[in-house]
């Protein structure tokens, strides 16, 4: 539990993401923050060599690296929050070496879901934290991977889900925390990584950046589940 004294020495915190899911999850760590959203993750300009060298290893194209995308978001927010610690996050879905981004239309969503049906894919969430108060400080970078198994799906199952509209703004064309959770057979690893903000690693990286008064991530995860009206995820229980 956060106490009034716990955050006195803690710098202001900024979430560099427009995702309502990340905003919701970060709130369960119990510290105040504000949001600065940018479209920086879509930029293709070359990142600094020292950032590329510091990225966690990932056998995907550099542009798709979610930790690089997270760093782009956090870096772009620095000018608007020079007194703050800034966290960026980005999530991708990868199947057999191919990244499945947000579908462009319902037909694209159907194609993605047919590819995912009956298979196990990987969800990666990259994290980047920048202390904008210190120009000489190196960013803190992390990458979390979870394995997600999708149940076999009929065309009718896919059509019914796409008709809800939920897949259209989700990487991989499904949202595990929503109706898409019914399609998931199992998760190995962090459940909140699949949602978009792995709470355990977020707690660790923010603590290392000097954010104080953070709630235990397991407790935050349990509160989040309870507030959604479920004691366990809609798939077998897994890590926060």
PDB file of C-alpha atoms in Angstrom:
ATOM      1  CA  UNK A   1       0.000   0.000   0.000  1.00  0.00           C
ATOM      2  CA  UNK A   2       1.290   3.456  -0.899  1.00  0.00           C
ATOM      3  CA  UNK A   3       1.648   5.910   1.980  1.00  0.00           C
ATOM      4  CA  UNK A   4       1.900   9.713   1.696  1.00  0.00           C
ATOM      5  CA  UNK A   5       5.580   9.637   2.720  1.00  0.00           C
ATOM      6  CA  UNK A   6       6.498   6.863   0.290  1.00  0.00           C
ATOM      7  CA  UNK A   7       6.465   9.061  -2.808  1.00  0.00           C
ATOM      8  CA  UNK A   8       8.049  12.233  -1.355  1.00  0.00           C
ATOM      9  CA  UNK A   9      11.453  11.466  -2.870  1.00  0.00           C
ATOM     10  CA  UNK A  10      10.031   9.915  -6.022  1.00  0.00           C
ATOM     11  CA  UNK A  11      10.248  11.863  -9.305  1.00  0.00           C
ATOM     12  CA  UNK A  12       7.100  12.462 -11.374  1.00  0.00           C
ATOM     13  CA  UNK A  13       6.172   9.482 -13.540  1.00  0.00           C
ATOM     14  CA  UNK A  14       4.977   9.643 -17.151  1.00  0.00           C
ATOM     15  CA  UNK A  15       3.469   6.842 -19.232  1.00  0.00           C
ATOM     16  CA  UNK A  16       4.346   7.381 -22.889  1.00  0.00           C
ATOM     17  CA  UNK A  17       1.465   5.375 -24.310  1.00  0.00           C
ATOM     18  CA  UNK A  18      -2.112   5.995 -25.376  1.00  0.00           C
ATOM     19  CA  UNK A  19      -3.154   2.423 -24.581  1.00  0.00           C
ATOM     20  CA  UNK A  20      -6.046   2.274 -22.093  1.00  0.00           C
ATOM     21  CA  UNK A  21      -4.898  -1.202 -21.077  1.00  0.00           C
ATOM     22  CA  UNK A  22      -1.426   0.009 -20.110  1.00  0.00           C
ATOM     23  CA  UNK A  23      -2.896   2.991 -18.288  1.00  0.00           C
ATOM     24  CA  UNK A  24      -5.180   0.671 -16.337  1.00  0.00           C
ATOM     25  CA  UNK A  25      -2.446  -1.818 -15.430  1.00  0.00           C
ATOM     26  CA  UNK A  26       0.076   0.839 -14.401  1.00  0.00           C
ATOM     27  CA  UNK A  27      -2.516   2.372 -12.070  1.00  0.00           C
ATOM     28  CA  UNK A  28      -2.608  -0.908 -10.140  1.00  0.00           C
ATOM     29  CA  UNK A  29       1.016  -0.377  -9.105  1.00  0.00           C
ATOM     30  CA  UNK A  30      -0.339   2.422  -6.942  1.00  0.00           C
ATOM     31  CA  UNK A  31       1.706   5.499  -7.883  1.00  0.00           C
ATOM     32  CA  UNK A  32       0.419   8.639  -9.644  1.00  0.00           C
ATOM     33  CA  UNK A  33       1.420   9.273 -13.252  1.00  0.00           C
ATOM     34  CA  UNK A  34       0.389  11.310 -16.254  1.00  0.00           C
ATOM     35  CA  UNK A  35       0.166  10.328 -19.898  1.00  0.00           C
ATOM     36  CA  UNK A  36       2.016  11.734 -22.886  1.00  0.00           C
ATOM     37  CA  UNK A  37       1.124   9.878 -26.074  1.00  0.00           C
ATOM     38  CA  UNK A  38       3.054  10.148 -29.339  1.00  0.00           C
ATOM     39  CA  UNK A  39       3.243   8.228 -32.612  1.00  0.00           C
ATOM     40  CA  UNK A  40       7.002   7.875 -32.305  1.00  0.00           C
ATOM     41  CA  UNK A  41       6.990   4.061 -32.518  1.00  0.00           C
ATOM     42  CA  UNK A  42       6.006   4.333 -36.193  1.00  0.00           C
ATOM     43  CA  UNK A  43       9.049   6.426 -37.120  1.00  0.00           C
ATOM     44  CA  UNK A  44      11.752   4.712 -39.151  1.00  0.00           C
ATOM     45  CA  UNK A  45      14.683   7.061 -38.530  1.00  0.00           C
ATOM     46  CA  UNK A  46      17.834   5.286 -37.402  1.00  0.00           C
ATOM     47  CA  UNK A  47      18.118   5.057 -33.612  1.00  0.00           C
ATOM     48  CA  UNK A  48      21.417   5.857 -31.889  1.00  0.00           C
ATOM     49  CA  UNK A  49      23.962   3.056 -32.130  1.00  0.00           C
ATOM     50  CA  UNK A  50      24.216   2.791 -28.347  1.00  0.00           C
ATOM     51  CA  UNK A  51      20.460   2.133 -28.115  1.00  0.00           C
ATOM     52  CA  UNK A  52      20.624  -0.580 -30.761  1.00  0.00           C
ATOM     53  CA  UNK A  53      23.569  -2.182 -28.947  1.00  0.00           C
ATOM     54  CA  UNK A  54      21.658  -2.164 -25.646  1.00  0.00           C
ATOM     55  CA  UNK A  55      18.476  -3.777 -26.995  1.00  0.00           C
ATOM     56  CA  UNK A  56      17.654  -7.264 -25.688  1.00  0.00           C
ATOM     57  CA  UNK A  57      18.348  -9.911 -28.355  1.00  0.00           C
ATOM     58  CA  UNK A  58      15.408 -10.658 -30.648  1.00  0.00           C
ATOM     59  CA  UNK A  59      15.361 -12.579 -33.936  1.00  0.00           C
ATOM     60  CA  UNK A  60      13.065 -10.134 -35.714  1.00  0.00           C
ATOM     61  CA  UNK A  61      13.678  -7.035 -37.862  1.00  0.00           C
ATOM     62  CA  UNK A  62      14.972  -4.047 -35.887  1.00  0.00           C
ATOM     63  CA  UNK A  63      11.962  -1.898 -36.814  1.00  0.00           C
ATOM     64  CA  UNK A  64       9.653  -4.475 -35.186  1.00  0.00           C
ATOM     65  CA  UNK A  65      11.639  -4.691 -31.933  1.00  0.00           C
ATOM     66  CA  UNK A  66       9.120  -3.727 -29.229  1.00  0.00           C
ATOM     67  CA  UNK A  67      11.823  -2.434 -26.897  1.00  0.00           C
ATOM     68  CA  UNK A  68      13.047  -0.059 -29.603  1.00  0.00           C
ATOM     69  CA  UNK A  69       9.468   1.063 -30.172  1.00  0.00           C
ATOM     70  CA  UNK A  70       9.080   1.559 -26.411  1.00  0.00           C
ATOM     71  CA  UNK A  71      12.286   3.629 -26.347  1.00  0.00           C
ATOM     72  CA  UNK A  72      11.049   5.768 -29.265  1.00  0.00           C
ATOM     73  CA  UNK A  73       7.856   6.529 -27.300  1.00  0.00           C
ATOM     74  CA  UNK A  74       9.685   7.399 -24.091  1.00  0.00           C
ATOM     75  CA  UNK A  75      12.334   9.453 -25.894  1.00  0.00           C
ATOM     76  CA  UNK A  76       9.713  11.457 -27.791  1.00  0.00           C
ATOM     77  CA  UNK A  77       7.989  12.333 -24.508  1.00  0.00           C
ATOM     78  CA  UNK A  78      11.153  13.700 -22.859  1.00  0.00           C
ATOM     79  CA  UNK A  79      10.806  17.218 -24.243  1.00  0.00           C
ATOM     80  CA  UNK A  80       7.329  17.510 -22.712  1.00  0.00           C
ATOM     81  CA  UNK A  81       8.373  16.137 -19.318  1.00  0.00           C
ATOM     82  CA  UNK A  82      11.988  17.146 -18.566  1.00  0.00           C
ATOM     83  CA  UNK A  83      11.477  16.721 -14.819  1.00  0.00           C
ATOM     84  CA  UNK A  84      10.106  13.179 -15.016  1.00  0.00           C
ATOM     85  CA  UNK A  85      10.888   9.496 -15.286  1.00  0.00           C
ATOM     86  CA  UNK A  86       9.200   8.251 -18.453  1.00  0.00           C
ATOM     87  CA  UNK A  87       8.153   4.696 -19.255  1.00  0.00           C
ATOM     88  CA  UNK A  88       7.326   3.508 -22.749  1.00  0.00           C
ATOM     89  CA  UNK A  89       5.959   0.098 -23.680  1.00  0.00           C
ATOM     90  CA  UNK A  90       5.096  -1.669 -26.903  1.00  0.00           C
ATOM     91  CA  UNK A  91       3.632  -5.105 -27.634  1.00  0.00           C
ATOM     92  CA  UNK A  92       3.863  -7.301 -30.712  1.00  0.00           C
ATOM     93  CA  UNK A  93       2.479 -10.703 -31.683  1.00  0.00           C
ATOM     94  CA  UNK A  94       4.840 -13.026 -33.556  1.00  0.00           C
ATOM     95  CA  UNK A  95       4.020 -16.320 -35.249  1.00  0.00           C
ATOM     96  CA  UNK A  96       6.647 -18.404 -37.035  1.00  0.00           C
ATOM     97  CA  UNK A  97       8.953 -15.422 -37.481  1.00  0.00           C
ATOM     98  CA  UNK A  98       6.255 -13.068 -38.753  1.00  0.00           C
ATOM     99  CA  UNK A  99       4.955 -10.082 -36.791  1.00  0.00           C
ATOM    100  CA  UNK A 100       1.180  -9.706 -36.784  1.00  0.00           C
ATOM    101  CA  UNK A 101       0.347  -6.046 -36.248  1.00  0.00           C
ATOM    102  CA  UNK A 102      -3.110  -4.518 -35.906  1.00  0.00           C
ATOM    103  CA  UNK A 103      -5.378  -5.652 -38.760  1.00  0.00           C
ATOM    104  CA  UNK A 104      -6.174  -3.075 -41.406  1.00  0.00           C
ATOM    105  CA  UNK A 105      -9.786  -4.239 -41.811  1.00  0.00           C
ATOM    106  CA  UNK A 106     -12.129  -7.121 -40.818  1.00  0.00           C
ATOM    107  CA  UNK A 107     -10.868  -9.375 -43.618  1.00  0.00           C
ATOM    108  CA  UNK A 108      -7.302  -8.896 -42.410  1.00  0.00           C
ATOM    109  CA  UNK A 109      -8.425  -9.762 -38.866  1.00  0.00           C
ATOM    110  CA  UNK A 110     -10.013 -12.965 -40.133  1.00  0.00           C
ATOM    111  CA  UNK A 111      -6.811 -13.922 -41.950  1.00  0.00           C
ATOM    112  CA  UNK A 112      -4.745 -13.360 -38.791  1.00  0.00           C
ATOM    113  CA  UNK A 113      -7.087 -15.381 -36.609  1.00  0.00           C
ATOM    114  CA  UNK A 114      -7.073 -18.271 -39.080  1.00  0.00           C
ATOM    115  CA  UNK A 115      -3.267 -18.266 -38.904  1.00  0.00           C
ATOM    116  CA  UNK A 116      -3.278 -18.230 -35.097  1.00  0.00           C
ATOM    117  CA  UNK A 117      -6.021 -20.835 -34.626  1.00  0.00           C
ATOM    118  CA  UNK A 118      -4.798 -24.080 -33.097  1.00  0.00           C
ATOM    119  CA  UNK A 119      -1.214 -22.805 -32.757  1.00  0.00           C
ATOM    120  CA  UNK A 120       1.072 -21.311 -30.132  1.00  0.00           C
ATOM    121  CA  UNK A 121       2.541 -17.880 -30.788  1.00  0.00           C
ATOM    122  CA  UNK A 122       4.735 -15.461 -28.863  1.00  0.00           C
ATOM    123  CA  UNK A 123       3.707 -12.097 -27.453  1.00  0.00           C
ATOM    124  CA  UNK A 124       6.583  -9.716 -26.740  1.00  0.00           C
ATOM    125  CA  UNK A 125       6.307  -6.536 -24.693  1.00  0.00           C
ATOM    126  CA  UNK A 126       9.257  -4.177 -24.662  1.00  0.00           C
ATOM    127  CA  UNK A 127       9.860  -1.684 -21.865  1.00  0.00           C
ATOM    128  CA  UNK A 128      12.007   1.445 -21.857  1.00  0.00           C
ATOM    129  CA  UNK A 129      12.484   3.885 -18.989  1.00  0.00           C
ATOM    130  CA  UNK A 130      14.258   7.232 -19.408  1.00  0.00           C
ATOM    131  CA  UNK A 131      15.116   9.619 -16.583  1.00  0.00           C
ATOM    132  CA  UNK A 132      14.589  12.891 -18.458  1.00  0.00           C
ATOM    133  CA  UNK A 133      16.209  14.837 -15.600  1.00  0.00           C
ATOM    134  CA  UNK A 134      19.612  13.325 -16.388  1.00  0.00           C
ATOM    135  CA  UNK A 135      20.998  13.795 -19.870  1.00  0.00           C
ATOM    136  CA  UNK A 136      23.867  11.422 -19.072  1.00  0.00           C
ATOM    137  CA  UNK A 137      21.670   8.578 -17.795  1.00  0.00           C
ATOM    138  CA  UNK A 138      21.385   5.457 -19.929  1.00  0.00           C
ATOM    139  CA  UNK A 139      17.829   4.235 -20.529  1.00  0.00           C
ATOM    140  CA  UNK A 140      16.674   1.071 -18.789  1.00  0.00           C
ATOM    141  CA  UNK A 141      15.503  -1.506 -21.328  1.00  0.00           C
ATOM    142  CA  UNK A 142      13.722  -4.833 -20.997  1.00  0.00           C
ATOM    143  CA  UNK A 143      11.889  -7.394 -23.115  1.00  0.00           C
ATOM    144  CA  UNK A 144       9.310  -9.899 -21.846  1.00  0.00           C
ATOM    145  CA  UNK A 145       8.007 -12.863 -23.847  1.00  0.00           C
ATOM    146  CA  UNK A 146       4.942 -15.022 -23.210  1.00  0.00           C
ATOM    147  CA  UNK A 147       3.653 -18.008 -25.147  1.00  0.00           C
ATOM    148  CA  UNK A 148      -0.035 -17.998 -26.030  1.00  0.00           C
ATOM    149  CA  UNK A 149      -1.911 -21.004 -27.380  1.00  0.00           C
ATOM    150  CA  UNK A 150      -5.085 -20.315 -29.341  1.00  0.00           C
ATOM    151  CA  UNK A 151      -7.804 -22.947 -29.439  1.00  0.00           C
ATOM    152  CA  UNK A 152      -8.907 -24.431 -32.768  1.00  0.00           C
ATOM    153  CA  UNK A 153     -11.403 -22.006 -34.316  1.00  0.00           C
ATOM    154  CA  UNK A 154     -14.069 -22.530 -36.945  1.00  0.00           C
ATOM    155  CA  UNK A 155     -14.839 -19.870 -39.531  1.00  0.00           C
ATOM    156  CA  UNK A 156     -18.076 -19.225 -37.621  1.00  0.00           C
ATOM    157  CA  UNK A 157     -16.104 -18.649 -34.400  1.00  0.00           C
ATOM    158  CA  UNK A 158     -13.815 -16.198 -36.179  1.00  0.00           C
ATOM    159  CA  UNK A 159     -16.648 -14.367 -37.927  1.00  0.00           C
ATOM    160  CA  UNK A 160     -18.543 -13.968 -34.650  1.00  0.00           C
ATOM    161  CA  UNK A 161     -15.495 -12.529 -32.892  1.00  0.00           C
ATOM    162  CA  UNK A 162     -14.579 -10.163 -35.719  1.00  0.00           C
ATOM    163  CA  UNK A 163     -18.192  -8.939 -35.770  1.00  0.00           C
ATOM    164  CA  UNK A 164     -17.728  -7.603 -32.226  1.00  0.00           C
ATOM    165  CA  UNK A 165     -15.172  -5.100 -33.537  1.00  0.00           C
ATOM    166  CA  UNK A 166     -12.703  -5.943 -30.766  1.00  0.00           C
ATOM    167  CA  UNK A 167      -9.951  -7.382 -32.998  1.00  0.00           C
ATOM    168  CA  UNK A 168      -9.572  -4.269 -35.137  1.00  0.00           C
ATOM    169  CA  UNK A 169      -7.321  -2.286 -32.765  1.00  0.00           C
ATOM    170  CA  UNK A 170      -5.417  -5.230 -31.304  1.00  0.00           C
ATOM    171  CA  UNK A 171      -2.043  -6.612 -32.371  1.00  0.00           C
ATOM    172  CA  UNK A 172      -2.654 -10.119 -33.673  1.00  0.00           C
ATOM    173  CA  UNK A 173      -6.391  -9.350 -33.963  1.00  0.00           C
ATOM    174  CA  UNK A 174      -7.347 -10.418 -30.443  1.00  0.00           C
ATOM    175  CA  UNK A 175      -7.495  -8.966 -26.956  1.00  0.00           C
ATOM    176  CA  UNK A 176      -6.863 -11.491 -24.214  1.00  0.00           C
ATOM    177  CA  UNK A 177      -8.389  -9.317 -21.489  1.00  0.00           C
ATOM    178  CA  UNK A 178     -11.660  -8.977 -23.429  1.00  0.00           C
ATOM    179  CA  UNK A 179     -13.817 -11.293 -25.511  1.00  0.00           C
ATOM    180  CA  UNK A 180     -10.650 -12.610 -27.155  1.00  0.00           C
ATOM    181  CA  UNK A 181      -9.790 -14.373 -23.908  1.00  0.00           C
ATOM    182  CA  UNK A 182     -12.354 -17.009 -24.882  1.00  0.00           C
ATOM    183  CA  UNK A 183     -10.153 -17.966 -27.838  1.00  0.00           C
ATOM    184  CA  UNK A 184      -7.090 -18.563 -25.664  1.00  0.00           C
ATOM    185  CA  UNK A 185      -6.350 -22.115 -24.587  1.00  0.00           C
ATOM    186  CA  UNK A 186      -3.286 -21.417 -22.419  1.00  0.00           C
ATOM    187  CA  UNK A 187      -0.626 -18.841 -21.533  1.00  0.00           C
ATOM    188  CA  UNK A 188       2.919 -19.655 -20.482  1.00  0.00           C
ATOM    189  CA  UNK A 189       4.647 -16.714 -18.837  1.00  0.00           C
ATOM    190  CA  UNK A 190       3.332 -13.288 -17.903  1.00  0.00           C
ATOM    191  CA  UNK A 191      -0.382 -12.731 -18.483  1.00  0.00           C
ATOM    192  CA  UNK A 192      -0.025  -8.959 -18.187  1.00  0.00           C
ATOM    193  CA  UNK A 193       2.704  -9.063 -20.849  1.00  0.00           C
ATOM    194  CA  UNK A 194       0.018 -10.278 -23.237  1.00  0.00           C
ATOM    195  CA  UNK A 195      -2.316  -7.490 -22.112  1.00  0.00           C
ATOM    196  CA  UNK A 196       0.437  -4.930 -22.759  1.00  0.00           C
ATOM    197  CA  UNK A 197       2.345  -4.134 -19.550  1.00  0.00           C
ATOM    198  CA  UNK A 198       4.121  -6.931 -17.627  1.00  0.00           C
ATOM    199  CA  UNK A 199       3.646  -5.852 -14.035  1.00  0.00           C
ATOM    200  CA  UNK A 200       6.571  -7.670 -12.425  1.00  0.00           C
ATOM    201  CA  UNK A 201       9.131  -6.302 -14.875  1.00  0.00           C
ATOM    202  CA  UNK A 202       7.497  -2.860 -14.820  1.00  0.00           C
ATOM    203  CA  UNK A 203       7.816  -2.817 -11.035  1.00  0.00           C
ATOM    204  CA  UNK A 204      11.491  -3.773 -11.265  1.00  0.00           C
ATOM    205  CA  UNK A 205      12.441  -1.267 -13.953  1.00  0.00           C
ATOM    206  CA  UNK A 206      10.593   1.623 -12.291  1.00  0.00           C
ATOM    207  CA  UNK A 207      12.127   0.786  -8.923  1.00  0.00           C
ATOM    208  CA  UNK A 208      15.571   0.847 -10.545  1.00  0.00           C
ATOM    209  CA  UNK A 209      14.731   4.292 -11.969  1.00  0.00           C
ATOM    210  CA  UNK A 210      13.945   5.683  -8.526  1.00  0.00           C
ATOM    211  CA  UNK A 211      10.144   5.451  -8.446  1.00  0.00           C
ATOM    212  CA  UNK A 212       9.086   4.861  -4.841  1.00  0.00           C
ATOM    213  CA  UNK A 213       5.860   3.659  -3.245  1.00  0.00           C
ATOM    214  CA  UNK A 214       5.079   1.030  -5.874  1.00  0.00           C
ATOM    215  CA  UNK A 215       2.583  -1.620  -4.885  1.00  0.00           C
ATOM    216  CA  UNK A 216       3.694  -5.255  -5.004  1.00  0.00           C
ATOM    217  CA  UNK A 217       2.978  -6.376  -8.583  1.00  0.00           C
ATOM    218  CA  UNK A 218       1.368  -9.658  -7.538  1.00  0.00           C
ATOM    219  CA  UNK A 219      -1.059  -7.759  -5.306  1.00  0.00           C
ATOM    220  CA  UNK A 220      -1.703  -5.266  -8.099  1.00  0.00           C
ATOM    221  CA  UNK A 221      -2.403  -8.146 -10.486  1.00  0.00           C
ATOM    222  CA  UNK A 222      -4.860  -9.741  -8.055  1.00  0.00           C
ATOM    223  CA  UNK A 223      -6.678  -6.437  -7.568  1.00  0.00           C
ATOM    224  CA  UNK A 224      -6.870  -5.935 -11.310  1.00  0.00           C
ATOM    225  CA  UNK A 225      -8.395  -9.398 -11.772  1.00  0.00           C
ATOM    226  CA  UNK A 226     -10.898  -8.855  -8.953  1.00  0.00           C
ATOM    227  CA  UNK A 227     -11.969  -5.507 -10.362  1.00  0.00           C
ATOM    228  CA  UNK A 228     -12.657  -7.218 -13.681  1.00  0.00           C
ATOM    229  CA  UNK A 229     -14.927  -9.651 -11.876  1.00  0.00           C
ATOM    230  CA  UNK A 230     -12.707 -12.693 -12.194  1.00  0.00           C
ATOM    231  CA  UNK A 231     -10.409 -14.304  -9.680  1.00  0.00           C
ATOM    232  CA  UNK A 232      -8.309 -16.020 -12.371  1.00  0.00           C
ATOM    233  CA  UNK A 233      -7.750 -15.327 -16.070  1.00  0.00           C
ATOM    234  CA  UNK A 234     -10.109 -16.897 -18.592  1.00  0.00           C
ATOM    235  CA  UNK A 235      -7.273 -19.259 -19.472  1.00  0.00           C
ATOM    236  CA  UNK A 236      -5.157 -21.319 -17.029  1.00  0.00           C
ATOM    237  CA  UNK A 237      -3.629 -19.219 -14.275  1.00  0.00           C
ATOM    238  CA  UNK A 238      -0.217 -17.834 -15.075  1.00  0.00           C
ATOM    239  CA  UNK A 239       2.309 -15.283 -13.809  1.00  0.00           C
ATOM    240  CA  UNK A 240       1.453 -11.587 -13.390  1.00  0.00           C
TER     241      UNK A 240
END
